[in-house]
PDB file of C-alpha atoms in Angstrom:
ATOM      1  CA  MET Z1275     -10.173  12.930 -12.122  1.00 95.00           C
ATOM      2  CA  LYS Z1276     -12.236  10.371 -10.210  1.00 98.00           C
ATOM      3  CA  LEU Z1277     -10.767   7.366  -8.404  1.00 98.00           C
ATOM      4  CA  SER Z1278     -12.883   4.503  -7.138  1.00 98.00           C
ATOM      5  CA  TYR Z1279     -12.012   1.355  -5.181  1.00 98.00           C
ATOM      6  CA  HIS Z1280     -13.567  -2.027  -5.951  1.00 98.00           C
ATOM      7  CA  GLY Z1281     -12.093  -4.506  -3.479  1.00 98.00           C
ATOM      8  CA  HIS Z1282      -8.710  -6.235  -3.214  1.00 98.00           C
ATOM      9  CA  SER Z1283      -6.400  -4.096  -5.405  1.00 98.00           C
ATOM     10  CA  VAL Z1284      -8.944  -3.031  -8.020  1.00 98.00           C
ATOM     11  CA  VAL Z1285      -8.867   0.706  -8.739  1.00 98.00           C
ATOM     12  CA  LYS Z1286     -10.780   2.575 -11.438  1.00 98.00           C
ATOM     13  CA  VAL Z1287      -9.526   5.926 -12.705  1.00 98.00           C
ATOM     14  CA  GLU Z1288     -11.916   8.116 -14.696  1.00 98.00           C
ATOM     15  CA  THR Z1289     -10.613  11.138 -16.564  1.00 97.00           C
ATOM     16  CA  ASP Z1290     -12.367  13.475 -18.969  1.00 95.00           C
ATOM     17  CA  THR Z1291     -11.499  11.163 -21.836  1.00 96.00           C
ATOM     18  CA  HIS Z1292     -10.630   7.686 -20.532  1.00 98.00           C
ATOM     19  CA  THR Z1293     -11.630   4.989 -18.070  1.00 98.00           C
ATOM     20  CA  ILE Z1294      -8.618   3.132 -16.677  1.00 98.00           C
ATOM     21  CA  LEU Z1295      -8.785  -0.073 -14.627  1.00 98.00           C
ATOM     22  CA  ILE Z1296      -5.894  -1.246 -12.464  1.00 98.00           C
ATOM     23  CA  ASP Z1297      -5.582  -4.949 -11.579  1.00 98.00           C
ATOM     24  CA  PRO Z1298      -9.224  -5.869 -12.409  1.00 98.00           C
ATOM     25  CA  PHE Z1299      -9.738  -8.934 -10.193  1.00 98.00           C
ATOM     26  CA  ILE Z1300     -13.556  -9.142 -10.314  1.00 98.00           C
ATOM     27  CA  SER Z1301     -14.674 -12.771 -10.785  1.00 96.00           C
ATOM     28  CA  GLY Z1302     -13.869 -14.644  -7.581  1.00 93.00           C
ATOM     29  CA  ASN Z1303     -13.554 -11.392  -5.644  1.00 94.00           C
ATOM     30  CA  GLU Z1304     -16.648 -11.377  -3.447  1.00 92.00           C
ATOM     31  CA  ALA Z1305     -15.995  -7.795  -2.358  1.00 91.00           C
ATOM     32  CA  CYS Z1306     -16.025  -6.420  -5.903  1.00 97.00           C
ATOM     33  CA  ASP Z1307     -19.106  -4.580  -7.144  1.00 97.00           C
ATOM     34  CA  LEU Z1308     -18.175  -4.628 -10.839  1.00 98.00           C
ATOM     35  CA  ASP Z1309     -19.400  -6.981 -13.566  1.00 97.00           C
ATOM     36  CA  PRO Z1310     -16.682  -8.063 -16.019  1.00 97.00           C
ATOM     37  CA  SER Z1311     -19.242  -8.456 -18.795  1.00 97.00           C
ATOM     38  CA  THR Z1312     -20.425  -4.847 -18.570  1.00 98.00           C
ATOM     39  CA  VAL Z1313     -17.582  -2.821 -17.046  1.00 98.00           C
ATOM     40  CA  LYS Z1314     -16.051  -0.247 -19.381  1.00 97.00           C
ATOM     41  CA  ALA Z1315     -12.303   0.232 -19.735  1.00 98.00           C
ATOM     42  CA  ASP Z1316     -10.313   2.044 -22.388  1.00 98.00           C
ATOM     43  CA  VAL Z1317      -7.091   1.043 -20.635  1.00 98.00           C
ATOM     44  CA  ILE Z1318      -6.087  -1.716 -18.212  1.00 99.00           C
ATOM     45  CA  LEU Z1319      -2.918  -1.309 -16.144  1.00 99.00           C
ATOM     46  CA  LEU Z1320      -1.442  -4.437 -14.541  1.00 99.00           C
ATOM     47  CA  THR Z1321       1.128  -4.560 -11.760  1.00 98.00           C
ATOM     48  CA  HIS Z1322       2.013  -8.252 -12.162  1.00 98.00           C
ATOM     49  CA  GLY Z1323       0.836 -11.608 -13.417  1.00 98.00           C
ATOM     50  CA  HIS Z1324      -0.817 -13.240 -10.408  1.00 98.00           C
ATOM     51  CA  ASN Z1325      -4.387 -14.307 -11.132  1.00 98.00           C
ATOM     52  CA  ASP Z1326      -5.824 -12.106  -8.389  1.00 98.00           C
ATOM     53  CA  HIS Z1327      -4.457  -9.074 -10.268  1.00 98.00           C
ATOM     54  CA  VAL Z1328      -4.763 -10.039 -13.934  1.00 98.00           C
ATOM     55  CA  GLY Z1329      -8.271 -11.108 -12.961  1.00 98.00           C
ATOM     56  CA  ASP Z1330     -10.778 -10.503 -15.742  1.00 98.00           C
ATOM     57  CA  THR Z1331      -8.375  -8.678 -18.057  1.00 98.00           C
ATOM     58  CA  PHE Z1332      -9.008 -11.060 -20.961  1.00 98.00           C
ATOM     59  CA  GLU Z1333     -12.791 -10.625 -20.974  1.00 98.00           C
ATOM     60  CA  ILE Z1334     -12.747  -6.891 -20.285  1.00 98.00           C
ATOM     61  CA  ALA Z1335     -10.061  -6.141 -22.876  1.00 98.00           C
ATOM     62  CA  LYS Z1336     -11.836  -8.141 -25.578  1.00 98.00           C
ATOM     63  CA  ASN Z1337     -15.225  -6.560 -24.802  1.00 98.00           C
ATOM     64  CA  ASN Z1338     -13.815  -3.020 -24.889  1.00 98.00           C
ATOM     65  CA  ASP Z1339     -10.839  -3.328 -27.247  1.00 98.00           C
ATOM     66  CA  SER Z1340      -8.802  -2.068 -24.299  1.00 98.00           C
ATOM     67  CA  LEU Z1341      -5.117  -1.277 -24.354  1.00 98.00           C
ATOM     68  CA  VAL Z1342      -3.363  -3.336 -21.670  1.00 98.00           C
ATOM     69  CA  VAL Z1343      -0.176  -1.847 -20.206  1.00 98.00           C
ATOM     70  CA  ALA Z1344       1.905  -4.378 -18.285  1.00 98.00           C
ATOM     71  CA  PRO Z1345       5.447  -5.462 -17.421  1.00 98.00           C
ATOM     72  CA  ASN Z1346       7.243  -6.809 -20.480  1.00 98.00           C
ATOM     73  CA  GLU Z1347       6.886 -10.585 -20.068  1.00 98.00           C
ATOM     74  CA  LEU Z1348       3.271 -10.311 -18.936  1.00 98.00           C
ATOM     75  CA  ALA Z1349       2.478  -8.041 -21.881  1.00 98.00           C
ATOM     76  CA  GLY Z1350       4.067 -10.574 -24.231  1.00 98.00           C
ATOM     77  CA  TYR Z1351       1.922 -13.359 -22.783  1.00 98.00           C
ATOM     78  CA  LEU Z1352      -1.230 -11.257 -23.168  1.00 98.00           C
ATOM     79  CA  GLU Z1353      -0.314 -10.409 -26.759  1.00 98.00           C
ATOM     80  CA  SER Z1354       0.083 -14.126 -27.481  1.00 97.00           C
ATOM     81  CA  LYS Z1355      -3.536 -14.521 -26.360  1.00 97.00           C
ATOM     82  CA  GLY Z1356      -4.752 -11.869 -28.773  1.00 97.00           C
ATOM     83  CA  LEU Z1357      -4.851  -8.766 -26.583  1.00 98.00           C
ATOM     84  CA  ASN Z1358      -3.528  -5.326 -27.492  1.00 98.00           C
ATOM     85  CA  ALA Z1359      -0.710  -4.960 -24.972  1.00 98.00           C
ATOM     86  CA  HIS Z1360       1.990  -2.352 -24.477  1.00 98.00           C
ATOM     87  CA  PRO Z1361       5.124  -3.763 -22.761  1.00 98.00           C
ATOM     88  CA  MET Z1362       7.050  -1.714 -20.207  1.00 98.00           C
ATOM     89  CA  HIS Z1363       9.637  -2.386 -17.541  1.00 98.00           C
ATOM     90  CA  ILE Z1364      10.761  -1.120 -14.163  1.00 98.00           C
ATOM     91  CA  GLY Z1365      12.172   2.380 -14.278  1.00 97.00           C
ATOM     92  CA  GLY Z1366      10.663   3.031 -17.689  1.00 97.00           C
ATOM     93  CA  ALA Z1367       8.021   5.676 -18.377  1.00 98.00           C
ATOM     94  CA  HIS Z1368       5.811   6.299 -21.393  1.00 98.00           C
ATOM     95  CA  GLN Z1369       3.474   9.128 -22.322  1.00 98.00           C
ATOM     96  CA  PHE Z1370       0.160   7.769 -23.579  1.00 98.00           C
ATOM     97  CA  ASP Z1371      -2.822   9.776 -24.760  1.00 97.00           C
ATOM     98  CA  PHE Z1372      -4.535   9.091 -21.427  1.00 98.00           C
ATOM     99  CA  GLY Z1373      -1.551  10.067 -19.239  1.00 98.00           C
ATOM    100  CA  LYS Z1374       1.979   9.125 -18.272  1.00 98.00           C
ATOM    101  CA  VAL Z1375       2.777   5.683 -16.855  1.00 98.00           C
ATOM    102  CA  LYS Z1376       5.968   4.766 -15.029  1.00 98.00           C
ATOM    103  CA  PHE Z1377       6.684   1.348 -13.553  1.00 98.00           C
ATOM    104  CA  THR Z1378       8.471   1.132 -10.220  1.00 98.00           C
ATOM    105  CA  GLN Z1379      10.045  -1.861  -8.568  1.00 98.00           C
ATOM    106  CA  ALA Z1380       8.094  -4.103  -6.212  1.00 98.00           C
ATOM    107  CA  PHE Z1381       9.372  -7.059  -4.225  1.00 98.00           C
ATOM    108  CA  HIS Z1382       6.989  -9.921  -4.911  1.00 98.00           C
ATOM    109  CA  GLY Z1383       6.502 -12.692  -7.488  1.00 98.00           C
ATOM    110  CA  SER Z1384       4.746 -12.811 -10.851  1.00 98.00           C
ATOM    111  CA  ALA Z1385       3.295 -15.857 -12.608  1.00 98.00           C
ATOM    112  CA  PHE Z1386      -0.064 -16.563 -14.226  1.00 98.00           C
ATOM    113  CA  THR Z1387      -1.757 -19.912 -13.633  1.00 98.00           C
ATOM    114  CA  GLU Z1388      -3.776 -21.158 -16.592  1.00 96.00           C
ATOM    115  CA  ASP Z1389      -6.975 -23.194 -16.280  1.00 94.00           C
ATOM    116  CA  ASP Z1390      -5.087 -26.486 -16.644  1.00 97.00           C
ATOM    117  CA  GLY Z1391      -2.718 -25.549 -13.806  1.00 96.00           C
ATOM    118  CA  THR Z1392       0.186 -24.555 -16.048  1.00 97.00           C
ATOM    119  CA  MET Z1393       2.123 -21.698 -14.468  1.00 97.00           C
ATOM    120  CA  ILE Z1394       3.469 -19.072 -16.872  1.00 97.00           C
ATOM    121  CA  TYR Z1395       6.328 -16.838 -15.721  1.00 97.00           C
ATOM    122  CA  THR Z1396       5.300 -13.227 -16.302  1.00 98.00           C
ATOM    123  CA  GLY Z1397       8.429 -11.260 -15.448  1.00 97.00           C
ATOM    124  CA  MET Z1398       9.064  -8.934 -12.568  1.00 97.00           C
ATOM    125  CA  PRO Z1399       6.255  -7.416 -10.490  1.00 98.00           C
ATOM    126  CA  ALA Z1400       5.899  -3.645 -10.369  1.00 98.00           C
ATOM    127  CA  GLY Z1401       4.178  -0.639  -8.918  1.00 98.00           C
ATOM    128  CA  ILE Z1402       2.584   1.980 -11.143  1.00 98.00           C
ATOM    129  CA  LEU Z1403       2.904   5.751 -11.135  1.00 98.00           C
ATOM    130  CA  LEU Z1404       0.079   7.223 -13.204  1.00 98.00           C
ATOM    131  CA  THR Z1405       0.186  10.957 -13.912  1.00 98.00           C
ATOM    132  CA  VAL Z1406      -2.773  12.699 -15.516  1.00 97.00           C
ATOM    133  CA  LYS Z1407      -2.949  16.492 -15.906  1.00 92.00           C
ATOM    134  CA  GLY Z1408      -0.464  17.131 -13.129  1.00 95.00           C
ATOM    135  CA  LYS Z1409      -1.989  14.667 -10.643  1.00 98.00           C
ATOM    136  CA  THR Z1410      -0.035  11.532  -9.717  1.00 98.00           C
ATOM    137  CA  ILE Z1411      -1.539   8.277  -8.476  1.00 98.00           C
ATOM    138  CA  TYR Z1412       0.776   5.593  -7.092  1.00 98.00           C
ATOM    139  CA  HIS Z1413      -0.540   2.033  -7.080  1.00 98.00           C
ATOM    140  CA  VAL Z1414       2.217   0.393  -5.067  1.00 98.00           C
ATOM    141  CA  GLY Z1415       1.273  -3.102  -6.255  1.00 98.00           C
ATOM    142  CA  ASP Z1416       2.028  -6.223  -4.234  1.00 98.00           C
ATOM    143  CA  THR Z1417       5.278  -5.718  -2.376  1.00 98.00           C
ATOM    144  CA  GLY Z1418       7.152  -5.982   0.853  1.00 98.00           C
ATOM    145  CA  LEU Z1419       8.733  -2.936   2.442  1.00 98.00           C
ATOM    146  CA  PHE Z1420      11.861  -1.698   0.668  1.00 98.00           C
ATOM    147  CA  SER Z1421      13.914   1.426   1.213  1.00 98.00           C
ATOM    148  CA  ASP Z1422      13.620   2.806  -2.333  1.00 98.00           C
ATOM    149  CA  LEU Z1423      10.018   3.693  -1.534  1.00 98.00           C
ATOM    150  CA  LYS Z1424      11.606   6.659   0.180  1.00 98.00           C
ATOM    151  CA  LEU Z1425      13.355   7.638  -3.063  1.00 98.00           C
ATOM    152  CA  ILE Z1426      10.087   7.273  -4.996  1.00 98.00           C
ATOM    153  CA  GLY Z1427       8.447   9.628  -2.504  1.00 98.00           C
ATOM    154  CA  GLU Z1428      11.268  12.141  -2.837  1.00 98.00           C
ATOM    155  CA  MET Z1429      11.218  12.068  -6.651  1.00 97.00           C
ATOM    156  CA  ASN Z1430       7.451  12.388  -7.095  1.00 98.00           C
ATOM    157  CA  GLU Z1431       4.692  14.567  -5.712  1.00 98.00           C
ATOM    158  CA  ILE Z1432       2.112  11.865  -5.127  1.00 98.00           C
ATOM    159  CA  ASP Z1433      -1.523  12.830  -4.634  1.00 98.00           C
ATOM    160  CA  VAL Z1434      -2.966   9.405  -3.785  1.00 98.00           C
ATOM    161  CA  ALA Z1435      -1.143   6.166  -2.938  1.00 98.00           C
ATOM    162  CA  PHE Z1436      -2.847   2.773  -2.850  1.00 98.00           C
ATOM    163  CA  VAL Z1437      -0.798   0.714  -0.383  1.00 98.00           C
ATOM    164  CA  PRO Z1438      -1.196  -3.023   0.390  1.00 98.00           C
ATOM    165  CA  ILE Z1439      -1.726  -3.849   4.073  1.00 98.00           C
ATOM    166  CA  GLY Z1440      -2.838  -7.503   4.031  1.00 98.00           C
ATOM    167  CA  ASP Z1441       0.374  -9.098   5.341  1.00 98.00           C
ATOM    168  CA  ASN Z1442       1.357 -12.707   4.514  1.00 98.00           C
ATOM    169  CA  PHE Z1443       1.737 -12.001   0.761  1.00 98.00           C
ATOM    170  CA  THR Z1444       2.589  -8.274   1.002  1.00 98.00           C
ATOM    171  CA  MET Z1445       3.402  -5.639   3.596  1.00 98.00           C
ATOM    172  CA  GLY Z1446       1.366  -5.813   6.759  1.00 98.00           C
ATOM    173  CA  PRO Z1447      -0.007  -2.688   8.464  1.00 98.00           C
ATOM    174  CA  GLU Z1448       3.158  -1.951  10.444  1.00 98.00           C
ATOM    175  CA  ASP Z1449       5.420  -1.981   7.398  1.00 98.00           C
ATOM    176  CA  ALA Z1450       2.784  -0.202   5.314  1.00 98.00           C
ATOM    177  CA  LEU Z1451       2.802   2.696   7.788  1.00 98.00           C
ATOM    178  CA  ILE Z1452       6.552   3.062   7.275  1.00 98.00           C
ATOM    179  CA  ALA Z1453       5.975   2.931   3.517  1.00 98.00           C
ATOM    180  CA  ALA Z1454       3.344   5.668   3.806  1.00 98.00           C
ATOM    181  CA  ASP Z1455       5.831   7.901   5.648  1.00 98.00           C
ATOM    182  CA  TRP Z1456       8.375   7.363   2.889  1.00 98.00           C
ATOM    183  CA  ILE Z1457       5.983   7.778  -0.048  1.00 98.00           C
ATOM    184  CA  LYS Z1458       4.671  11.097   1.311  1.00 98.00           C
ATOM    185  CA  ALA Z1459       1.376  10.937  -0.559  1.00 98.00           C
ATOM    186  CA  LYS Z1460      -1.284  13.486   0.285  1.00 98.00           C
ATOM    187  CA  THR Z1461      -3.804  10.651   0.695  1.00 98.00           C
ATOM    188  CA  VAL Z1462      -2.999   7.019   1.559  1.00 98.00           C
ATOM    189  CA  VAL Z1463      -5.604   4.342   0.809  1.00 98.00           C
ATOM    190  CA  PRO Z1464      -5.138   0.764   2.090  1.00 98.00           C
ATOM    191  CA  VAL Z1465      -5.745  -2.082  -0.388  1.00 98.00           C
ATOM    192  CA  HIS Z1466      -5.127  -5.835  -0.695  1.00 98.00           C
ATOM    193  CA  TYR Z1467      -6.849  -6.849   2.534  1.00 98.00           C
ATOM    194  CA  ASN Z1468      -9.834  -8.977   3.688  1.00 97.00           C
ATOM    195  CA  THR Z1469     -10.243 -10.739   0.327  1.00 97.00           C
ATOM    196  CA  PHE Z1470      -9.080 -14.012   1.878  1.00 95.00           C
ATOM    197  CA  PRO Z1471      -8.940 -15.055   5.556  1.00 97.00           C
ATOM    198  CA  VAL Z1472      -5.126 -14.992   5.591  1.00 98.00           C
ATOM    199  CA  ILE Z1473      -5.055 -11.256   4.746  1.00 98.00           C
ATOM    200  CA  GLU Z1474      -7.761 -10.038   7.137  1.00 98.00           C
ATOM    201  CA  GLN Z1475      -6.887  -6.592   8.524  1.00 98.00           C
ATOM    202  CA  ASP Z1476      -8.527  -3.534  10.064  1.00 98.00           C
ATOM    203  CA  PRO Z1477      -8.214  -0.786   7.433  1.00 98.00           C
ATOM    204  CA  GLU Z1478      -9.703   1.884   9.698  1.00 98.00           C
ATOM    205  CA  ASP Z1479      -7.028   1.220  12.304  1.00 98.00           C
ATOM    206  CA  PHE Z1480      -4.337   1.510   9.640  1.00 98.00           C
ATOM    207  CA  ALA Z1481      -5.771   4.741   8.234  1.00 98.00           C
ATOM    208  CA  SER Z1482      -5.986   6.306  11.688  1.00 98.00           C
ATOM    209  CA  LYS Z1483      -2.265   5.697  12.236  1.00 98.00           C
ATOM    210  CA  VAL Z1484      -1.002   7.259   8.992  1.00 98.00           C
ATOM    211  CA  LYS Z1485       1.189  10.211   9.982  1.00 97.00           C
ATOM    212  CA  THR Z1486       2.439  11.509   6.639  1.00 96.00           C
ATOM    213  CA  GLY Z1487      -0.546  12.593   4.565  1.00 96.00           C
ATOM    214  CA  LYS Z1488      -4.115  11.586   5.306  1.00 98.00           C
ATOM    215  CA  GLY Z1489      -5.072   7.958   5.773  1.00 98.00           C
ATOM    216  CA  LYS Z1490      -8.388   7.155   4.111  1.00 98.00           C
ATOM    217  CA  THR Z1491     -10.324   3.920   3.804  1.00 98.00           C
ATOM    218  CA  MET Z1492     -12.516   3.580   0.751  1.00 98.00           C
ATOM    219  CA  ALA Z1493     -15.670   1.488   0.763  1.00 97.00           C
ATOM    220  CA  VAL Z1494     -16.232  -0.697  -2.288  1.00 97.00           C
ATOM    221  CA  GLY Z1495     -17.548   1.563  -5.025  1.00 97.00           C
ATOM    222  CA  GLU Z1496     -16.620   4.769  -3.209  1.00 98.00           C
ATOM    223  CA  THR Z1497     -15.260   7.605  -5.344  1.00 97.00           C
ATOM    224  CA  LEU Z1498     -12.506  10.084  -4.514  1.00 97.00           C
ATOM    225  CA  GLU Z1499     -11.952  13.291  -6.501  1.00 95.00           C
ATOM    226  CA  VAL Z1500      -8.384  14.475  -7.100  1.00 95.00           C
TER     227      VAL Z1500
END
């Protein structure tokens, strides 16, 4: 399985049979190296409804006839717009043909802002545990530090965790280091930083301070094998 990072919280997972995109914020994300008109995705996984995470889901899903897996209210909204969406909720897991998905809690908000400024409530935000052929990827999503991250780490053998470090809207580096200790992933990759001035951080400094597992920064477009 190949994992690649594409700026902000965008992660691509490539298996033998499927290409999976998580939170495909491409347009408006100057750090992203993907093109929403040409990127391939069999599946799109969404952590929550904020525009910088839903991103280009509509265009990508329509171009590829992608299945979109999202928290219940967000999935319902996407279905109302003509997408093929599978609704889930926190604590729930489902075995798909591409792998197993389980949504975890995240402490954040979730609303999608339409072009006319209308804000649509999209349910509770979440993190995502994706398990494919015995390997588990944890996309923590946008969240502050919370103690059940320790329980998630105890219940799952996590190979790679994508952890937000930007501060202001999510955990900052200090709290993210505590989260990394609790999650106990073999590899910890910082995400959700440097997209906007208010979330500027030093990912190398964060990675060097990870004590539990290996901290690793990923350049945009870089691939990691698991």
